[in-house]
Amino acid sequence: MITTFYNSIKTYGIWGIALSMGIFSISTAQAEEYFTIKNNELQRPTGYREWVYVGTPVTPNEMNNGKAAFPEFHNVYIDPKSWAHWKEKGQFRDGTILMKELVAVGSKAAVSGLGYFQGEFLGLEATIKSKKHFPNEPGNWGYYSFSTPDHTRLNTSAKAFPTASCNACHAGAAADDFVFTQYYPVLSAGKAAGKNATGGVLSDLTAKE
Amino acid sequence: MITTFYNSIKTYGIWGIALSMGIFSISTAQAEEYFTIKNNELQRPTGYREWVYVGTPVTPNEMNNGKAAFPEFHNVYIDPKSWAHWKEKGQFRDGTILMKELVAVGSKAAVSGLGYFQGEFLGLEATIKSKKHFPNEPGNWGYYSFSTPDHTRLNTSAKAFPTASCNACHAGAAADDFVFTQYYPVLSAGKAAGKNATGGVLSDLTAKE
């Protein structure tokens, strides 16, 4: 059997063997633990509030002519396996999924002062980095939205947006591999930071990794 | 030996036996997996960015006469074991710790619009619900800050604030057991919600649990 195997490698090459053994499909499946794409549609991910949170901007409707592009807060999460990779390598691995959960401004004043306070959930978006699904997209990122136009429901699945819809802005302004890490301090402070990425480890808040 | 044990129970009562066996200290220790209080000072917790995120308000300094009470964003986390309890029972268990990580406004405009975008970390605060440590405080909650006045460093440990400093506002305005769940949608949507608490499960964003 070993002789036969060796002969096969000589004939087909090691990659030919790997392909026929389905090794590529195994490793791709392992990159997709946190999402499922079926018939070209991303199935709405669940459980992401137990992933790793990376930061929240707020673009209130009232500051954006009544209609912010991503109303109004958005809480962003990275899947746990990609977080582990980010802490170690400072890169987004193939198979990264980031969730963006939209939240309404619920209040503009509280006992803690004036500002913007979170209210009801409004929508859900996602971005996935995948060579398999987005071989021709910049950085291999695809972008999705599950929000309905009136922001009262979430669709069960979604097709990816065309490049111009989302990546165009990311390409021009995002700090790191098409991700706006400059606004997500858990990511920027955590880049290849190991244990220091997990919070409360460093006493010096001004220390750069 | 069994007879001796039975006789001991008759003499000391089952609680007497439990006390002498240190059973009370075991259960209290189990409630403190995520924090350590030594000599009345809370040791600065680490790793909380991998706990469960519950929400972020922003009180910009510029909206608060240049000096917000909790400058400027604060990202709040609940420890994982208390989250599990919250999902199941809708209550904060004895031993709950919530972390509040302060973040500066880094920017007020981005390609996504006008608003407030997170910048550098500024400070760290915590609140703990513990009958053992705060027998006389409302709800048994104690409050701590590790921030230095100039927001450049974190102290290694902290003493709890007096009741009037923190709990006074919480008592008057917080929606649920002295916690401002009304501004923390992951908590309010997740209260006794089981799997629905984890995000993306319900299609109807207006559904109340």
Short mmCIF file of C-alpha atoms in Angstrom, two decimals:
data_model
loop_
_atom_site.label_atom_id
_atom_site.label_comp_id
_atom_site.label_asym_id
_atom_site.label_seq_id
_atom_site.Cartn_x
_atom_site.Cartn_y
_atom_site.Cartn_z
CA MET A 1 0.00 0.00 0.00
CA ILE A 2 2.82 2.40 0.79
CA THR A 3 4.36 1.69 -2.62
CA THR A 4 1.03 2.36 -4.29
CA PHE A 5 0.67 5.64 -2.39
CA TYR A 6 4.17 6.70 -3.40
CA ASN A 7 3.42 5.85 -7.00
CA SER A 8 0.24 7.95 -6.84
CA ILE A 9 2.19 10.92 -5.58
CA LYS A 10 4.63 10.52 -8.46
CA THR A 11 1.73 10.43 -10.86
CA TYR A 12 -0.60 13.07 -9.48
CA GLY A 13 1.59 15.19 -7.27
CA ILE A 14 0.96 15.75 -3.58
CA TRP A 15 -1.69 18.36 -4.25
CA GLY A 16 -3.51 15.99 -6.57
CA ILE A 17 -3.68 13.49 -3.73
CA ALA A 18 -4.78 16.16 -1.29
CA LEU A 19 -7.56 17.27 -3.61
CA SER A 20 -8.82 13.79 -4.15
CA MET A 21 -8.75 13.16 -0.41
CA GLY A 22 -10.85 16.24 0.12
CA ILE A 23 -8.22 17.83 2.31
CA PHE A 24 -8.98 21.28 0.90
CA SER A 25 -12.65 20.95 1.73
CA ILE A 26 -11.79 19.87 5.27
CA SER A 27 -9.64 22.91 5.94
CA THR A 28 -12.18 25.26 4.40
CA ALA A 29 -14.95 23.77 6.53
CA GLN A 30 -12.78 24.35 9.58
CA ALA A 31 -12.55 28.01 8.63
CA GLU A 32 -16.36 28.32 8.63
CA GLU A 33 -17.28 27.29 12.15
CA TYR A 34 -19.21 30.48 12.80
CA PHE A 35 -21.18 30.84 9.58
CA THR A 36 -22.97 28.90 6.87
CA ILE A 37 -23.30 30.01 3.27
CA LYS A 38 -25.89 28.01 1.36
CA ASN A 39 -26.85 28.66 -2.28
CA ASN A 40 -24.75 31.81 -2.16
CA GLU A 41 -26.71 33.18 0.78
CA LEU A 42 -25.32 33.71 4.28
CA GLN A 43 -27.64 32.11 6.83
CA ARG A 44 -28.27 34.58 9.64
CA PRO A 45 -25.67 33.84 12.31
CA THR A 46 -26.82 33.37 15.89
CA GLY A 47 -25.04 33.47 19.24
CA TYR A 48 -22.74 36.35 18.30
CA ARG A 49 -23.46 38.29 21.50
CA GLU A 50 -21.26 35.65 23.13
CA TRP A 51 -18.37 36.30 20.74
CA VAL A 52 -15.72 38.95 21.39
CA TYR A 53 -16.91 42.56 21.33
CA VAL A 54 -14.58 45.06 19.65
CA GLY A 55 -16.22 48.49 19.85
CA THR A 56 -19.19 50.77 19.14
CA PRO A 57 -19.53 53.99 17.15
CA VAL A 58 -22.72 56.03 17.13
CA THR A 59 -23.98 57.96 14.12
CA PRO A 60 -27.28 59.39 15.37
CA ASN A 61 -29.97 60.01 12.75
CA GLU A 62 -30.31 63.56 14.06
CA MET A 63 -26.66 64.26 13.23
CA ASN A 64 -27.05 62.79 9.72
CA ASN A 65 -29.99 64.62 8.18
CA GLY A 66 -32.44 62.19 9.77
CA LYS A 67 -30.97 59.14 8.05
CA ALA A 68 -27.64 57.71 9.12
CA ALA A 69 -26.08 55.08 6.85
CA PHE A 70 -25.92 52.64 9.79
CA PRO A 71 -28.51 53.81 12.30
CA GLU A 72 -27.61 54.52 15.02
CA PHE A 73 -25.14 52.74 17.31
CA HIS A 74 -23.45 49.66 16.04
CA ASN A 75 -21.94 47.06 18.35
CA VAL A 76 -19.32 45.00 16.53
CA TYR A 77 -18.17 41.46 17.39
CA ILE A 78 -15.45 39.17 16.03
CA ASP A 79 -15.79 35.40 16.13
CA PRO A 80 -13.76 33.75 18.92
CA LYS A 81 -11.44 31.75 16.69
CA SER A 82 -10.52 34.82 14.65
CA TRP A 83 -9.99 36.75 17.89
CA ALA A 84 -7.51 34.13 19.03
CA HIS A 85 -5.72 34.48 15.70
CA TRP A 86 -5.78 38.31 15.96
CA LYS A 87 -4.27 38.24 19.45
CA GLU A 88 -1.49 35.98 18.24
CA LYS A 89 -0.77 37.16 14.70
CA GLY A 90 -2.39 40.58 14.40
CA GLN A 91 -4.17 39.55 11.20
CA PHE A 92 -7.67 38.61 10.15
CA ARG A 93 -7.60 34.94 9.27
CA ASP A 94 -9.38 33.44 6.28
CA GLY A 95 -12.80 32.61 7.70
CA THR A 96 -13.13 35.71 9.88
CA ILE A 97 -16.67 36.89 10.47
CA LEU A 98 -17.52 40.25 12.06
CA MET A 99 -21.08 41.02 13.13
CA LYS A 100 -22.44 44.55 13.32
CA GLU A 101 -25.57 44.85 15.46
CA LEU A 102 -27.47 48.11 14.97
CA VAL A 103 -29.08 49.75 18.02
CA ALA A 104 -31.35 52.79 18.21
CA VAL A 105 -30.58 55.85 20.31
CA GLY A 106 -32.99 55.25 23.18
CA SER A 107 -32.26 58.30 25.23
CA LYS A 108 -30.15 61.46 25.17
CA ALA A 109 -29.94 62.13 28.86
CA ALA A 110 -29.44 60.08 31.99
CA VAL A 111 -28.19 60.61 35.53
CA SER A 112 -24.66 60.22 34.17
CA GLY A 113 -25.06 63.21 31.86
CA LEU A 114 -26.00 64.20 28.33
CA GLY A 115 -25.10 62.02 25.40
CA TYR A 116 -26.49 59.00 23.59
CA PHE A 117 -27.79 55.90 25.33
CA GLN A 118 -28.69 52.61 23.66
CA GLY A 119 -32.31 51.63 23.08
CA GLU A 120 -33.83 48.92 20.89
CA PHE A 121 -32.10 46.67 18.40
CA LEU A 122 -32.61 47.88 14.81
CA GLY A 123 -30.71 45.57 12.52
CA LEU A 124 -27.85 43.21 11.83
CA GLU A 125 -25.01 43.17 9.31
CA ALA A 126 -22.03 40.93 8.74
CA THR A 127 -18.74 40.81 6.90
CA ILE A 128 -16.80 37.67 6.05
CA LYS A 129 -13.22 37.26 4.84
CA SER A 130 -13.10 34.18 2.65
CA LYS A 131 -10.94 33.24 -0.33
CA LYS A 132 -13.37 30.47 -1.14
CA HIS A 133 -16.49 32.68 -1.27
CA PHE A 134 -14.94 35.99 -2.36
CA PRO A 135 -11.94 35.12 -4.51
CA ASN A 136 -12.21 38.36 -6.50
CA GLU A 137 -13.21 40.83 -3.81
CA PRO A 138 -10.68 43.20 -2.22
CA GLY A 139 -9.17 41.40 0.75
CA ASN A 140 -11.66 38.59 0.03
CA TRP A 141 -14.28 40.41 2.12
CA GLY A 142 -18.01 40.09 1.48
CA TYR A 143 -20.65 42.24 3.17
CA TYR A 144 -24.22 41.38 4.13
CA SER A 145 -27.26 42.93 5.75
CA PHE A 146 -30.18 41.09 7.39
CA SER A 147 -32.06 44.28 8.28
CA THR A 148 -35.45 45.03 6.72
CA PRO A 149 -35.86 48.60 5.40
CA ASP A 150 -38.16 49.55 8.27
CA HIS A 151 -35.77 48.03 10.84
CA THR A 152 -38.45 45.90 12.53
CA ARG A 153 -37.32 42.46 11.40
CA LEU A 154 -34.29 40.45 10.36
CA ASN A 155 -34.23 38.34 7.22
CA THR A 156 -33.27 34.70 7.55
CA SER A 157 -30.53 34.88 4.94
CA ALA A 158 -28.77 37.44 2.77
CA LYS A 159 -26.81 37.75 -0.45
CA ALA A 160 -23.55 39.64 -0.45
CA PHE A 161 -23.56 43.28 -1.59
CA PRO A 162 -21.74 44.31 -4.78
CA THR A 163 -18.21 45.59 -4.20
CA ALA A 164 -19.13 49.22 -4.78
CA SER A 165 -21.82 49.21 -2.09
CA CYS A 166 -19.60 48.54 0.89
CA ASN A 167 -15.99 47.83 0.14
CA ALA A 168 -15.52 51.08 -1.75
CA CYS A 169 -15.58 53.06 1.53
CA HIS A 170 -13.65 50.42 3.41
CA ALA A 171 -10.91 50.45 0.78
CA GLY A 172 -10.47 54.19 1.09
CA ALA A 173 -10.64 54.66 4.83
CA ALA A 174 -10.25 51.48 6.87
CA ALA A 175 -6.99 51.21 8.80
CA ASP A 176 -6.24 47.49 8.66
CA ASP A 177 -7.19 44.99 5.94
CA PHE A 178 -10.43 46.81 5.11
CA VAL A 179 -11.53 46.87 8.78
CA PHE A 180 -11.95 50.19 10.58
CA THR A 181 -9.74 49.12 13.49
CA GLN A 182 -9.04 52.81 14.22
CA TYR A 183 -12.56 53.00 15.68
CA TYR A 184 -12.48 49.61 17.41
CA PRO A 185 -10.04 49.91 20.31
CA VAL A 186 -10.35 46.27 21.38
CA LEU A 187 -8.95 45.36 17.96
CA SER A 188 -6.32 48.07 17.69
CA ALA A 189 -5.05 47.58 21.27
CA GLY A 190 -5.23 43.83 20.85
CA LYS A 191 -3.34 43.43 17.56
CA ALA A 192 -0.73 40.68 18.15
CA ALA A 193 -0.93 41.64 21.82
CA GLY A 194 -1.45 38.21 23.33
CA LYS A 195 -2.69 38.34 26.90
CA ASN A 196 -2.53 42.16 26.90
CA ALA A 197 -5.45 42.10 24.47
CA THR A 198 -7.86 40.72 27.03
CA GLY A 199 -8.31 43.84 29.15
CA GLY A 200 -6.96 45.19 32.42
CA VAL A 201 -3.51 43.67 32.05
CA LEU A 202 -1.47 46.82 31.43
CA SER A 203 -1.39 49.60 34.00
CA ASP A 204 -0.17 52.16 31.48
CA LEU A 205 -3.08 53.17 29.25
CA THR A 206 -0.77 55.07 26.93
CA ALA A 207 1.47 52.06 26.20
CA LYS A 208 1.55 51.08 22.53
CA GLU A 209 2.08 47.43 21.66
CA MET B 1 -18.15 6.29 61.34
CA ILE B 2 -21.64 6.79 60.02
CA THR B 3 -23.03 6.55 63.53
CA THR B 4 -20.52 9.17 64.71
CA PHE B 5 -21.50 11.48 61.89
CA TYR B 6 -25.20 11.06 62.67
CA ASN B 7 -24.51 11.81 66.30
CA SER B 8 -22.62 14.94 65.29
CA ILE B 9 -25.58 16.13 63.26
CA LYS B 10 -27.85 15.56 66.25
CA THR B 11 -25.45 17.56 68.41
CA TYR B 12 -24.45 20.41 66.14
CA GLY B 13 -27.16 20.47 63.53
CA ILE B 14 -26.53 20.09 59.82
CA TRP B 15 -25.43 23.72 59.46
CA GLY B 16 -22.94 23.29 62.28
CA ILE B 17 -21.40 20.43 60.37
CA ALA B 18 -21.45 22.42 57.14
CA LEU B 19 -19.70 25.35 58.79
CA SER B 20 -17.05 23.20 60.33
CA MET B 21 -16.47 21.49 57.01
CA GLY B 22 -15.96 24.88 55.39
CA ILE B 23 -18.85 24.32 53.03
CA PHE B 24 -19.88 27.98 53.28
CA SER B 25 -16.45 29.17 52.31
CA ILE B 26 -16.44 26.81 49.34
CA SER B 27 -19.70 28.18 47.97
CA THR B 28 -18.60 31.77 48.47
CA ALA B 29 -15.32 31.08 46.72
CA GLN B 30 -17.30 29.60 43.85
CA ALA B 31 -19.19 32.88 43.58
CA GLU B 32 -15.91 34.79 43.17
CA GLU B 33 -14.38 33.14 40.14
CA TYR B 34 -13.96 36.42 38.30
CA PHE B 35 -12.60 38.67 41.03
CA THR B 36 -10.36 38.74 44.10
CA ILE B 37 -10.84 41.04 47.05
CA LYS B 38 -7.79 41.14 49.31
CA ASN B 39 -7.51 43.31 52.42
CA ASN B 40 -10.74 44.99 51.41
CA GLU B 41 -9.35 46.01 48.03
CA LEU B 42 -10.53 44.66 44.71
CA GLN B 43 -7.57 43.47 42.66
CA ARG B 44 -7.84 44.86 39.14
CA PRO B 45 -9.66 42.20 37.09
CA THR B 46 -8.13 41.09 33.80
CA GLY B 47 -9.50 39.25 30.79
CA TYR B 48 -12.88 40.99 30.87
CA ARG B 49 -12.82 41.84 27.16
CA GLU B 50 -13.53 38.13 26.70
CA TRP B 51 -16.59 38.25 28.96
CA VAL B 52 -20.06 39.08 27.65
CA TYR B 53 -20.56 42.63 26.39
CA VAL B 54 -23.86 44.29 27.31
CA GLY B 55 -23.87 47.80 25.82
CA THR B 56 -22.23 51.22 25.46
CA PRO B 57 -23.46 54.74 26.21
CA VAL B 58 -21.48 57.83 25.27
CA THR B 59 -21.41 61.01 27.34
CA PRO B 60 -18.96 63.21 25.42
CA ASN B 61 -17.03 65.77 27.44
CA GLU B 62 -18.16 68.44 24.97
CA MET B 63 -21.81 67.73 25.82
CA ASN B 64 -21.10 67.87 29.56
CA ASN B 65 -19.35 71.17 30.16
CA GLY B 66 -16.01 69.66 29.29
CA LYS B 67 -16.13 67.08 32.06
CA ALA B 68 -18.42 64.07 31.81
CA ALA B 69 -18.87 61.97 34.95
CA PHE B 70 -17.73 58.85 33.05
CA PRO B 71 -15.71 60.12 30.08
CA GLU B 72 -16.62 59.41 27.38
CA PHE B 73 -17.87 56.07 26.04
CA HIS B 74 -18.15 53.19 28.40
CA ASN B 75 -18.21 49.59 27.24
CA VAL B 76 -19.82 47.35 29.85
CA TYR B 77 -19.26 43.61 30.35
CA ILE B 78 -20.82 40.98 32.61
CA ASP B 79 -18.87 37.93 33.77
CA PRO B 80 -19.77 34.73 31.89
CA LYS B 81 -21.18 32.82 34.83
CA SER B 82 -23.49 35.67 35.79
CA TRP B 83 -24.55 35.96 32.14
CA ALA B 84 -25.54 32.30 32.15
CA HIS B 85 -27.58 32.95 35.30
CA TRP B 86 -29.15 36.09 33.76
CA LYS B 87 -30.20 34.21 30.63
CA GLU B 88 -31.81 31.52 32.74
CA LYS B 89 -33.26 33.39 35.72
CA GLY B 90 -33.30 37.06 34.73
CA GLN B 91 -31.52 38.05 37.93
CA PHE B 92 -28.04 39.14 38.94
CA ARG B 93 -26.59 36.34 41.03
CA ASP B 94 -24.58 36.87 44.18
CA GLY B 95 -21.03 37.17 42.88
CA THR B 96 -21.90 39.16 39.75
CA ILE B 97 -19.19 41.48 38.51
CA LEU B 98 -19.76 44.10 35.82
CA MET B 99 -16.80 45.93 34.26
CA LYS B 100 -17.08 49.41 32.77
CA GLU B 101 -14.22 50.28 30.41
CA LEU B 102 -13.97 53.99 29.61
CA VAL B 103 -12.98 55.02 26.07
CA ALA B 104 -12.26 58.48 24.68
CA VAL B 105 -14.08 59.99 21.73
CA GLY B 106 -11.43 59.56 19.05
CA SER B 107 -13.24 61.09 16.14
CA LYS B 108 -16.50 62.85 15.30
CA ALA B 109 -16.70 62.08 11.62
CA ALA B 110 -16.01 59.08 9.44
CA VAL B 111 -17.07 57.78 6.04
CA SER B 112 -20.19 56.38 7.72
CA GLY B 113 -21.30 59.84 8.84
CA LEU B 114 -21.17 62.27 11.73
CA GLY B 115 -21.26 61.06 15.28
CA TYR B 116 -18.86 59.74 17.90
CA PHE B 117 -16.20 57.13 17.22
CA GLN B 118 -14.12 55.32 19.85
CA GLY B 119 -10.49 56.28 20.43
CA GLU B 120 -8.13 55.40 23.28
CA PHE B 121 -8.92 53.62 26.53
CA LEU B 122 -9.26 56.08 29.43
CA GLY B 123 -10.17 54.11 32.52
CA LEU B 124 -11.77 51.13 34.20
CA GLU B 125 -14.50 50.71 36.78
CA ALA B 126 -16.25 47.75 38.33
CA THR B 127 -19.31 46.85 40.36
CA ILE B 128 -19.76 43.68 42.38
CA LYS B 129 -22.89 42.21 43.93
CA SER B 130 -21.85 40.32 47.04
CA LYS B 131 -23.63 39.61 50.32
CA LYS B 132 -20.30 38.62 51.83
CA HIS B 133 -18.46 41.85 50.97
CA PHE B 134 -21.35 44.32 50.98
CA PRO B 135 -23.86 43.05 53.53
CA ASN B 136 -25.19 46.53 54.27
CA GLU B 137 -25.12 48.13 50.83
CA PRO B 138 -28.31 48.47 48.76
CA GLY B 139 -28.65 45.30 46.69
CA ASN B 140 -25.26 44.27 48.11
CA TRP B 141 -23.53 46.22 45.33
CA GLY B 142 -20.08 47.80 45.73
CA TYR B 143 -18.51 50.15 43.22
CA TYR B 144 -14.85 50.65 42.31
CA SER B 145 -12.65 52.70 40.02
CA PHE B 146 -9.12 51.87 38.89
CA SER B 147 -8.72 55.05 36.83
CA THR B 148 -6.14 57.66 37.76
CA PRO B 149 -7.41 61.27 37.75
CA ASP B 150 -5.52 62.08 34.54
CA HIS B 151 -6.83 58.91 32.84
CA THR B 152 -3.36 57.73 31.77
CA ARG B 153 -2.98 54.75 34.10
CA LEU B 154 -4.91 52.10 35.98
CA ASN B 155 -4.29 51.38 39.65
CA THR B 156 -3.57 47.82 40.66
CA SER B 157 -6.31 47.67 43.24
CA ALA B 158 -9.17 49.77 44.56
CA LYS B 159 -11.32 50.29 47.63
CA ALA B 160 -15.08 50.45 47.26
CA PHE B 161 -16.72 53.88 47.09
CA PRO B 162 -19.05 55.05 49.87
CA THR B 163 -22.74 54.39 49.16
CA ALA B 164 -23.53 58.03 48.41
CA SER B 165 -20.88 58.26 45.68
CA CYS B 166 -22.35 55.74 43.30
CA ASN B 167 -25.34 53.83 44.53
CA ALA B 168 -27.31 56.98 45.23
CA CYS B 169 -27.84 57.55 41.48
CA HIS B 170 -28.30 53.87 40.77
CA ALA B 171 -30.98 53.61 43.43
CA GLY B 172 -32.97 56.44 41.91
CA ALA B 173 -32.73 55.65 38.23
CA ALA B 174 -31.53 52.13 37.44
CA ALA B 175 -34.20 49.84 35.98
CA ASP B 176 -33.27 46.45 37.44
CA ASP B 177 -31.57 45.69 40.76
CA PHE B 178 -29.49 48.90 40.65
CA VAL B 179 -28.25 48.18 37.12
CA PHE B 180 -29.17 50.53 34.27
CA THR B 181 -30.45 47.69 32.08
CA GLN B 182 -32.61 50.22 30.21
CA TYR B 183 -29.41 51.40 28.47
CA TYR B 184 -27.89 47.95 28.03
CA PRO B 185 -29.97 46.17 25.38
CA VAL B 186 -28.04 42.89 25.59
CA LEU B 187 -29.18 42.69 29.23
CA SER B 188 -32.74 43.90 28.77
CA ALA B 189 -33.39 41.73 25.70
CA GLY B 190 -31.64 38.82 27.34
CA LYS B 191 -33.41 38.78 30.70
CA ALA B 192 -34.52 35.15 31.29
CA ALA B 193 -34.48 34.79 27.50
CA GLY B 194 -32.41 31.63 27.21
CA LYS B 195 -31.08 31.08 23.73
CA ASN B 196 -32.86 34.20 22.45
CA ALA B 197 -30.40 36.24 24.52
CA THR B 198 -27.44 35.25 22.39
CA GLY B 199 -28.23 37.34 19.33
CA GLY B 200 -29.75 36.78 15.90
CA VAL B 201 -32.22 34.15 17.03
CA LEU B 202 -35.47 36.10 16.70
CA SER B 203 -36.52 37.50 13.35
CA ASP B 204 -38.92 39.97 14.94
CA LEU B 205 -36.92 42.83 16.46
CA THR B 206 -40.01 44.21 18.16
CA ALA B 207 -40.79 40.98 20.06
CA LYS B 208 -40.74 41.38 23.82
CA GLU B 209 -39.70 38.40 25.96
#
